[in-house]
Amino acid sequence: MRVFIRAKARAKINEVEKIDSTHFRVFVKEPAIGGRANKAIERAVAEYLDIAPSCVCVISGHTSKQKVVEILG
C-alpha cells in the first residue's frame, strides 16, 4: 500500500495527521540533514499505524516535502 505524505521537519513535536485514507501530514523534530527526517517520518508513520518500523519505507521524495511511502505487509 502506498500513502502520500506532506512532511515538516524541525517541528516542535512528532505528530501524524490523517487527511484521508491515503494522505497524511507528518511533523518530526529531526532536521532534514543526512536522511534523519526521512527515518523519523518512517518511525512516526509506523507508530501511528501500530506496525514495525521496518515495514515503512520512503520510496519517493527523499529530498522533497512531498513523499510517497510504501507500507509493507
mmCIF file of C-alpha atoms in Angstrom:
data_model
loop_
_atom_site.group_PDB
_atom_site.id
_atom_site.type_symbol
_atom_site.label_atom_id
_atom_site.label_comp_id
_atom_site.label_asym_id
_atom_site.label_seq_id
_atom_site.Cartn_x
_atom_site.Cartn_y
_atom_site.Cartn_z
ATOM 1 C CA MET A 1 0.000 0.000 0.000
ATOM 2 C CA ARG A 2 1.303 3.458 -0.824
ATOM 3 C CA VAL A 3 0.491 6.604 1.105
ATOM 4 C CA PHE A 4 1.305 10.206 0.308
ATOM 5 C CA ILE A 5 2.990 12.333 2.941
ATOM 6 C CA ARG A 6 3.403 16.078 3.333
ATOM 7 C CA ALA A 7 6.439 16.337 5.616
ATOM 8 C CA LYS A 8 7.502 19.061 8.024
ATOM 9 C CA ALA A 9 10.972 18.657 9.535
ATOM 10 C CA ARG A 10 12.192 20.533 12.630
ATOM 11 C CA ALA A 11 8.701 20.706 14.077
ATOM 12 C CA LYS A 12 8.146 21.234 17.785
ATOM 13 C CA ILE A 13 6.509 17.825 18.222
ATOM 14 C CA ASN A 14 6.320 14.495 16.398
ATOM 15 C CA GLU A 15 2.791 14.149 15.049
ATOM 16 C CA VAL A 16 0.868 12.395 12.271
ATOM 17 C CA GLU A 17 -2.345 13.934 10.924
ATOM 18 C CA LYS A 18 -4.610 11.874 8.697
ATOM 19 C CA ILE A 19 -6.120 13.888 5.835
ATOM 20 C CA ASP A 20 -7.868 10.975 4.116
ATOM 21 C CA SER A 21 -7.236 7.250 3.659
ATOM 22 C CA THR A 22 -4.017 7.727 1.635
ATOM 23 C CA HIS A 23 -2.834 11.235 2.533
ATOM 24 C CA PHE A 24 -1.093 12.240 5.749
ATOM 25 C CA ARG A 25 0.699 15.260 7.165
ATOM 26 C CA VAL A 26 3.716 14.285 9.299
ATOM 27 C CA PHE A 27 5.632 16.575 11.636
ATOM 28 C CA VAL A 28 9.000 15.420 13.028
ATOM 29 C CA LYS A 29 11.578 17.057 15.277
ATOM 30 C CA GLU A 30 14.567 15.806 13.267
ATOM 31 C CA PRO A 31 16.240 18.135 10.741
ATOM 32 C CA ALA A 32 16.298 17.257 7.051
ATOM 33 C CA ILE A 33 20.028 16.540 7.112
ATOM 34 C CA GLY A 34 21.517 13.211 6.079
ATOM 35 C CA GLY A 35 18.166 11.460 5.831
ATOM 36 C CA ARG A 36 17.419 11.884 9.537
ATOM 37 C CA ALA A 37 13.976 13.377 8.891
ATOM 38 C CA ASN A 38 13.058 10.553 6.492
ATOM 39 C CA LYS A 39 13.914 7.939 9.132
ATOM 40 C CA ALA A 40 11.906 9.880 11.715
ATOM 41 C CA ILE A 41 8.952 10.018 9.309
ATOM 42 C CA GLU A 42 9.143 6.249 8.814
ATOM 43 C CA ARG A 43 9.170 5.709 12.599
ATOM 44 C CA ALA A 44 6.283 8.143 13.162
ATOM 45 C CA VAL A 45 4.100 6.544 10.485
ATOM 46 C CA ALA A 46 4.881 3.058 11.817
ATOM 47 C CA GLU A 47 3.943 4.123 15.341
ATOM 48 C CA TYR A 48 0.729 5.761 14.094
ATOM 49 C CA LEU A 49 -0.282 2.602 12.187
ATOM 50 C CA ASP A 50 0.943 0.322 15.012
ATOM 51 C CA ILE A 51 3.293 -1.675 12.784
ATOM 52 C CA ALA A 52 7.038 -2.369 12.808
ATOM 53 C CA PRO A 53 9.252 0.474 11.528
ATOM 54 C CA SER A 54 10.882 -1.954 9.084
ATOM 55 C CA CYS A 55 7.509 -2.211 7.277
ATOM 56 C CA VAL A 56 7.571 1.508 6.328
ATOM 57 C CA CYS A 57 9.854 2.845 3.595
ATOM 58 C CA VAL A 58 10.124 6.215 1.844
ATOM 59 C CA ILE A 59 10.261 5.298 -1.854
ATOM 60 C CA SER A 60 9.971 8.721 -3.463
ATOM 61 C CA GLY A 61 10.625 12.317 -2.478
ATOM 62 C CA HIS A 62 13.734 11.780 -0.365
ATOM 63 C CA THR A 63 14.684 15.470 -0.698
ATOM 64 C CA SER A 64 11.178 16.872 -1.039
ATOM 65 C CA LYS A 65 8.365 17.749 1.363
ATOM 66 C CA GLN A 66 6.034 15.599 -0.743
ATOM 67 C CA LYS A 67 6.857 11.930 -0.155
ATOM 68 C CA VAL A 68 5.491 8.566 -1.213
ATOM 69 C CA VAL A 69 5.753 5.916 1.493
ATOM 70 C CA GLU A 70 5.352 2.184 0.929
ATOM 71 C CA ILE A 71 3.631 0.201 3.702
ATOM 72 C CA LEU A 72 4.651 -3.458 3.548
ATOM 73 C CA GLY A 73 2.782 -6.411 4.960
#
